[in-house]
Amino acid sequence: MVSGGVWVTEALPLVAVLTNAATGSEMDAWAVISNMDTNEKIGLGGSVLIPRAAFENPEYSFSLPSYQTACGAFDIFNHVLDNYYFAGDATFDLLLEMQEAVMRTVVKWAPVAMKEPENYEARANLMWASSMALNTVLDGGTIHGCACHLMEHELSAYYDITHGHGLAVVTPRWLTYILNDETAPSIYRFGRMVFGIENGLSPVQGAKKAIDCLSDFCFNTLQLKLNLSDLGIDGKHFKAMAEHACAGGAISDPKELTSADVEKIYEMCL
C-alpha cells in the first residue's frame, strides 16, 4: 500500500489524541512511515484517514522534552513556508495573511513552551497551529513542490534524525540557494510579516535579512544544531538521496531543483 502509492478509500474510523504539536496528522489525510532497511520514508494518504474526531488537550503535551518541542514547532513552521508560501499568483492575500499568522504563532510560542513546558497557552497555540498548518485550509488549491520536505525525508530515511531538526538544517540553505531576483520579494515579505524586519530594503537585501532571521530562530531560539556534520552525517549518500528526492525528475516551485541542485543544498548543510 505504501510503496505502491495507494490512496486509501476504506478504513476503520480513526480518532486522534494529540500529544506532540508537529505533523498535523490529527486533522489531515496523511501519514508517513520509514523503512530504515531500504532507506525509504514514504507517505500514505486517503480521505478516510482524516480522523473523525481529534482531542487536542494541551496538558497532554506538558511532558514533551524541550528538544522535541523545538523540532515539532519547526515542522509546523515549515509546513506553511515550504508547502504554500511561495505559490505566487496561485494564492490569495487572505491565505498569505493566515499562513503568516501561523508562522508568527510558532515564533512567539515555541520558545515559551520550551522554557515553560506546562504553559497551557503556549501548548494550546502550538497545537492549533499544527492543525491549521496542514489541514488544507491554507493551501487554497495551490500547487507546490514541498522541496524541504522531500529533501528532509531522505535525511530521515538514511539517518536517525528527527524530522523537524532536519527541516531546520535544510530550510535556510534552501532559501539561500533559490534566492534570485524573482524569489527575493516573497522571501523579503516573509521576513517582514513573520519576523518584523524593516521596510525599505531592496528585495535581495531584505530576503537575505529574512534568511538570517530564520537561521537565528532555528539555531539560537530553538537551540537546534546548525549542521549535518554536528549530527554525525557526512555526504556519502547525498547523490542517491538527491536522485530519490527528485523521483527521476525535478522538484518544482518556486525554483526548479534538479538532483544536482539538491545535492548542492545537502552539501551546504554540512
GROMACS .gro file of N, CA and C in nm, residues 82-168:
model
  261
   82ASP      N    1   0.720   2.591   0.338
   82ASP     CA    2   0.762   2.502   0.230
   82ASP      C    3   0.645   2.465   0.140
   83ASN      N    4   0.527   2.447   0.199
   83ASN     CA    5   0.415   2.393   0.122
   83ASN      C    6   0.339   2.497   0.042
   84TYR      N    7   0.316   2.615   0.100
   84TYR     CA    8   0.222   2.708   0.038
   84TYR      C    9   0.278   2.847   0.008
   85TYR      N   10   0.376   2.890   0.084
   85TYR     CA   11   0.401   3.032   0.091
   85TYR      C   12   0.450   3.093  -0.039
   86PHE      N   13   0.518   3.018  -0.120
   86PHE     CA   14   0.577   3.074  -0.242
   86PHE      C   15   0.497   3.034  -0.366
   87ALA      N   16   0.365   3.034  -0.353
   87ALA     CA   17   0.278   2.995  -0.464
   87ALA      C   18   0.256   3.106  -0.565
   88GLY      N   19   0.306   3.227  -0.535
   88GLY     CA   20   0.296   3.337  -0.631
   88GLY      C   21   0.154   3.375  -0.663
   89ASP      N   22   0.124   3.388  -0.792
   89ASP     CA   23  -0.009   3.431  -0.835
   89ASP      C   24  -0.116   3.326  -0.809
   90ALA      N   25  -0.076   3.206  -0.766
   90ALA     CA   26  -0.173   3.099  -0.743
   90ALA      C   27  -0.237   3.106  -0.606
   91THR      N   28  -0.204   3.209  -0.528
   91THR     CA   29  -0.262   3.219  -0.395
   91THR      C   30  -0.335   3.352  -0.379
   92PHE      N   31  -0.388   3.377  -0.259
   92PHE     CA   32  -0.468   3.496  -0.231
   92PHE      C   33  -0.411   3.569  -0.110
   93ASP      N   34  -0.434   3.699  -0.103
   93ASP     CA   35  -0.384   3.776   0.010
   93ASP      C   36  -0.434   3.721   0.142
   94LEU      N   37  -0.561   3.681   0.148
   94LEU     CA   38  -0.617   3.628   0.272
   94LEU      C   39  -0.539   3.505   0.318
   95LEU      N   40  -0.508   3.415   0.224
   95LEU     CA   41  -0.434   3.295   0.261
   95LEU      C   42  -0.293   3.329   0.306
   96LEU      N   43  -0.229   3.423   0.238
   96LEU     CA   44  -0.095   3.465   0.281
   96LEU      C   45  -0.098   3.518   0.424
   97GLU      N   46  -0.197   3.600   0.455
   97GLU     CA   47  -0.209   3.655   0.590
   97GLU      C   48  -0.229   3.543   0.692
   98MET      N   49  -0.309   3.445   0.659
   98MET     CA   50  -0.333   3.333   0.750
   98MET      C   51  -0.207   3.248   0.767
   99GLN      N   52  -0.135   3.225   0.658
   99GLN     CA   53  -0.010   3.150   0.666
   99GLN      C   54   0.090   3.222   0.757
  100GLU      N   55   0.100   3.351   0.737
  100GLU     CA   56   0.195   3.430   0.818
  100GLU      C   57   0.155   3.428   0.966
  101ALA      N   58   0.024   3.427   0.992
  101ALA     CA   59  -0.022   3.423   1.131
  101ALA      C   60   0.019   3.291   1.198
  102VAL      N   61   0.011   3.182   1.126
  102VAL     CA   62   0.052   3.053   1.183
  102VAL      C   63   0.202   3.054   1.212
  103MET      N   64   0.281   3.104   1.118
  103MET     CA   65   0.426   3.108   1.141
  103MET      C   66   0.461   3.201   1.258
  104ARG      N   67   0.394   3.316   1.267
  104ARG     CA   68   0.418   3.407   1.380
  104ARG      C   69   0.382   3.340   1.512
  105THR      N   70   0.276   3.261   1.511
  105THR     CA   71   0.237   3.189   1.632
  105THR      C   72   0.348   3.097   1.679
  106VAL      N   73   0.409   3.027   1.586
  106VAL     CA   74   0.520   2.937   1.622
  106VAL      C   75   0.638   3.016   1.676
  107VAL      N   76   0.671   3.127   1.609
  107VAL     CA   77   0.784   3.210   1.654
  107VAL      C   78   0.760   3.262   1.796
  108LYS      N   79   0.637   3.299   1.827
  108LYS     CA   80   0.605   3.355   1.958
  108LYS      C   81   0.601   3.249   2.067
  109TRP      N   82   0.534   3.136   2.040
  109TRP     CA   83   0.500   3.044   2.148
  109TRP      C   84   0.596   2.926   2.163
  110ALA      N   85   0.670   2.890   2.060
  110ALA     CA   86   0.762   2.777   2.075
  110ALA      C   87   0.866   2.801   2.185
  111PRO      N   88   0.934   2.917   2.186
  111PRO     CA   89   1.031   2.937   2.294
  111PRO      C   90   0.968   2.941   2.433
  112VAL      N   91   0.843   2.987   2.441
  112VAL     CA   92   0.774   2.987   2.571
  112VAL      C   93   0.751   2.843   2.617
  113ALA      N   94   0.704   2.757   2.524
  113ALA     CA   95   0.680   2.617   2.560
  113ALA      C   96   0.809   2.546   2.596
  114MET      N   97   0.919   2.582   2.533
  114MET     CA   98   1.047   2.521   2.567
  114MET      C   99   1.091   2.558   2.708
  115LYS      N  100   1.071   2.684   2.746
  115LYS     CA  101   1.113   2.731   2.878
  115LYS      C  102   1.012   2.696   2.987
  116GLU      N  103   0.885   2.694   2.949
  116GLU     CA  104   0.777   2.668   3.046
  116GLU      C  105   0.692   2.554   2.991
  117PRO      N  106   0.735   2.430   3.005
  117PRO     CA  107   0.666   2.319   2.939
  117PRO      C  108   0.521   2.301   2.981
  118GLU      N  109   0.482   2.353   3.096
  118GLU     CA  110   0.344   2.340   3.140
  118GLU      C  111   0.265   2.470   3.121
  119ASN      N  112   0.312   2.555   3.031
  119ASN     CA  113   0.238   2.676   2.996
  119ASN      C  114   0.123   2.637   2.902
  120TYR      N  115   0.003   2.641   2.955
  120TYR     CA  116  -0.114   2.593   2.881
  120TYR      C  117  -0.135   2.672   2.752
  121GLU      N  118  -0.120   2.804   2.760
  121GLU     CA  119  -0.145   2.888   2.643
  121GLU      C  120  -0.046   2.859   2.532
  122ALA      N  121   0.081   2.840   2.570
  122ALA     CA  122   0.183   2.811   2.469
  122ALA      C  123   0.155   2.678   2.400
  123ARG      N  124   0.125   2.577   2.478
  123ARG     CA  125   0.097   2.446   2.421
  123ARG      C  126  -0.030   2.449   2.336
  124ALA      N  127  -0.131   2.523   2.381
  124ALA     CA  128  -0.256   2.532   2.306
  124ALA      C  129  -0.235   2.600   2.171
  125ASN      N  130  -0.158   2.707   2.170
  125ASN     CA  131  -0.132   2.777   2.044
  125ASN      C  132  -0.054   2.689   1.947
  126LEU      N  133   0.042   2.612   1.996
  126LEU     CA  134   0.119   2.524   1.908
  126LEU      C  135   0.030   2.412   1.853
  127MET      N  136  -0.058   2.360   1.937
  127MET     CA  137  -0.149   2.256   1.887
  127MET      C  138  -0.240   2.309   1.777
  128TRP      N  139  -0.296   2.426   1.797
  128TRP     CA  140  -0.384   2.481   1.696
  128TRP      C  141  -0.307   2.515   1.568
  129ALA      N  142  -0.184   2.565   1.585
  129ALA     CA  143  -0.100   2.594   1.468
  129ALA      C  144  -0.069   2.466   1.392
  130SER      N  145  -0.042   2.357   1.464
  130SER     CA  146  -0.014   2.229   1.400
  130SER      C  147  -0.130   2.185   1.311
  131SER      N  148  -0.250   2.195   1.363
  131SER     CA  149  -0.367   2.152   1.287
  131SER      C  150  -0.393   2.242   1.166
  132MET      N  151  -0.381   2.372   1.186
  132MET     CA  152  -0.409   2.465   1.077
  132MET      C  153  -0.303   2.460   0.967
  133ALA      N  154  -0.181   2.425   1.004
  133ALA     CA  155  -0.072   2.429   0.906
  133ALA      C  156  -0.086   2.325   0.797
  134LEU      N  157  -0.159   2.217   0.823
  134LEU     CA  158  -0.159   2.109   0.724
  134LEU      C  159  -0.296   2.045   0.703
  135ASN      N  160  -0.403   2.116   0.737
  135ASN     CA  161  -0.536   2.057   0.717
  135ASN      C  162  -0.599   2.100   0.585
  136THR      N  163  -0.521   2.157   0.495
  136THR     CA  164  -0.555   2.201   0.358
  136THR      C  165  -0.627   2.334   0.353
  137VAL      N  166  -0.662   2.393   0.466
  137VAL     CA  167  -0.727   2.525   0.463
  137VAL      C  168  -0.634   2.628   0.401
  138LEU      N  169  -0.505   2.621   0.433
  138LEU     CA  170  -0.412   2.726   0.393
  138LEU      C  171  -0.358   2.711   0.251
  139ASP      N  172  -0.380   2.597   0.188
  139ASP     CA  173  -0.322   2.585   0.054
  139ASP      C  174  -0.413   2.644  -0.053
  140GLY      N  175  -0.544   2.650  -0.028
  140GLY     CA  176  -0.635   2.716  -0.120
  140GLY      C  177  -0.623   2.668  -0.264
  141GLY      N  178  -0.593   2.540  -0.284
  141GLY     CA  179  -0.582   2.487  -0.419
  141GLY      C  180  -0.451   2.515  -0.489
  142THR      N  181  -0.351   2.567  -0.417
  142THR     CA  182  -0.223   2.597  -0.481
  142THR      C  183  -0.148   2.469  -0.515
  143ILE      N  184  -0.057   2.482  -0.608
  143ILE     CA  185   0.032   2.372  -0.645
  143ILE      C  186   0.170   2.405  -0.590
  144HIS      N  187   0.229   2.309  -0.520
  144HIS     CA  188   0.356   2.339  -0.454
  144HIS      C  189   0.448   2.217  -0.457
  145GLY      N  190   0.577   2.243  -0.451
  145GLY     CA  191   0.674   2.136  -0.464
  145GLY      C  192   0.717   2.071  -0.336
  146CYS      N  193   0.699   2.138  -0.222
  146CYS     CA  194   0.739   2.083  -0.090
  146CYS      C  195   0.886   2.042  -0.090
  147ALA      N  196   0.972   2.130  -0.141
  147ALA     CA  197   1.113   2.094  -0.160
  147ALA      C  198   1.181   2.050  -0.032
  148CYS      N  199   1.162   2.126   0.076
  148CYS     CA  200   1.232   2.094   0.201
  148CYS      C  201   1.186   1.960   0.257
  149HIS      N  202   1.058   1.933   0.250
  149HIS     CA  203   1.010   1.805   0.300
  149HIS      C  204   1.064   1.689   0.216
  150LEU      N  205   1.068   1.704   0.086
  150LEU     CA  206   1.122   1.598   0.002
  150LEU      C  207   1.270   1.575   0.033
  151MET      N  208   1.345   1.682   0.053
  151MET     CA  209   1.487   1.668   0.085
  151MET      C  210   1.507   1.609   0.224
  152GLU      N  211   1.426   1.653   0.320
  152GLU     CA  212   1.445   1.602   0.456
  152GLU      C  213   1.402   1.458   0.470
  153HIS      N  214   1.299   1.417   0.399
  153HIS     CA  215   1.256   1.278   0.409
  153HIS      C  216   1.370   1.184   0.373
  154GLU      N  217   1.456   1.226   0.283
  154GLU     CA  218   1.573   1.144   0.250
  154GLU      C  219   1.672   1.140   0.367
  155LEU      N  220   1.689   1.250   0.435
  155LEU     CA  221   1.775   1.250   0.555
  155LEU      C  222   1.720   1.155   0.660
  156SER      N  223   1.589   1.160   0.684
  156SER     CA  224   1.528   1.072   0.783
  156SER      C  225   1.531   0.926   0.739
  157ALA      N  226   1.532   0.902   0.609
  157ALA     CA  227   1.535   0.765   0.559
  157ALA      C  228   1.673   0.702   0.575
  158TYR      N  229   1.776   0.783   0.566
  158TYR     CA  230   1.913   0.731   0.574
  158TYR      C  231   1.974   0.742   0.713
  159TYR      N  232   1.924   0.836   0.793
  159TYR     CA  233   1.987   0.862   0.922
  159TYR      C  234   1.882   0.874   1.032
  160ASP      N  235   1.923   0.852   1.154
  160ASP     CA  236   1.834   0.863   1.268
  160ASP      C  237   1.829   1.010   1.311
  161ILE      N  238   1.757   1.089   1.233
  161ILE     CA  239   1.748   1.233   1.259
  161ILE      C  240   1.601   1.270   1.276
  162THR      N  241   1.571   1.351   1.375
  162THR     CA  242   1.434   1.396   1.397
  162THR      C  243   1.392   1.486   1.281
  163HIS      N  244   1.273   1.461   1.229
  163HIS     CA  245   1.226   1.529   1.107
  163HIS      C  246   1.233   1.681   1.118
  164GLY      N  247   1.181   1.739   1.227
  164GLY     CA  248   1.182   1.884   1.240
  164GLY      C  249   1.321   1.943   1.246
  165HIS      N  250   1.415   1.869   1.306
  165HIS     CA  251   1.553   1.917   1.312
  165HIS      C  252   1.614   1.916   1.172
  166GLY      N  253   1.588   1.809   1.097
  166GLY     CA  254   1.638   1.804   0.960
  166GLY      C  255   1.584   1.918   0.876
  167LEU      N  256   1.456   1.950   0.893
  167LEU     CA  257   1.397   2.063   0.822
  167LEU      C  258   1.465   2.194   0.858
  168ALA      N  259   1.496   2.211   0.987
  168ALA     CA  260   1.560   2.335   1.031
  168ALA      C  261   1.699   2.351   0.970
   0.00000   0.00000   0.00000
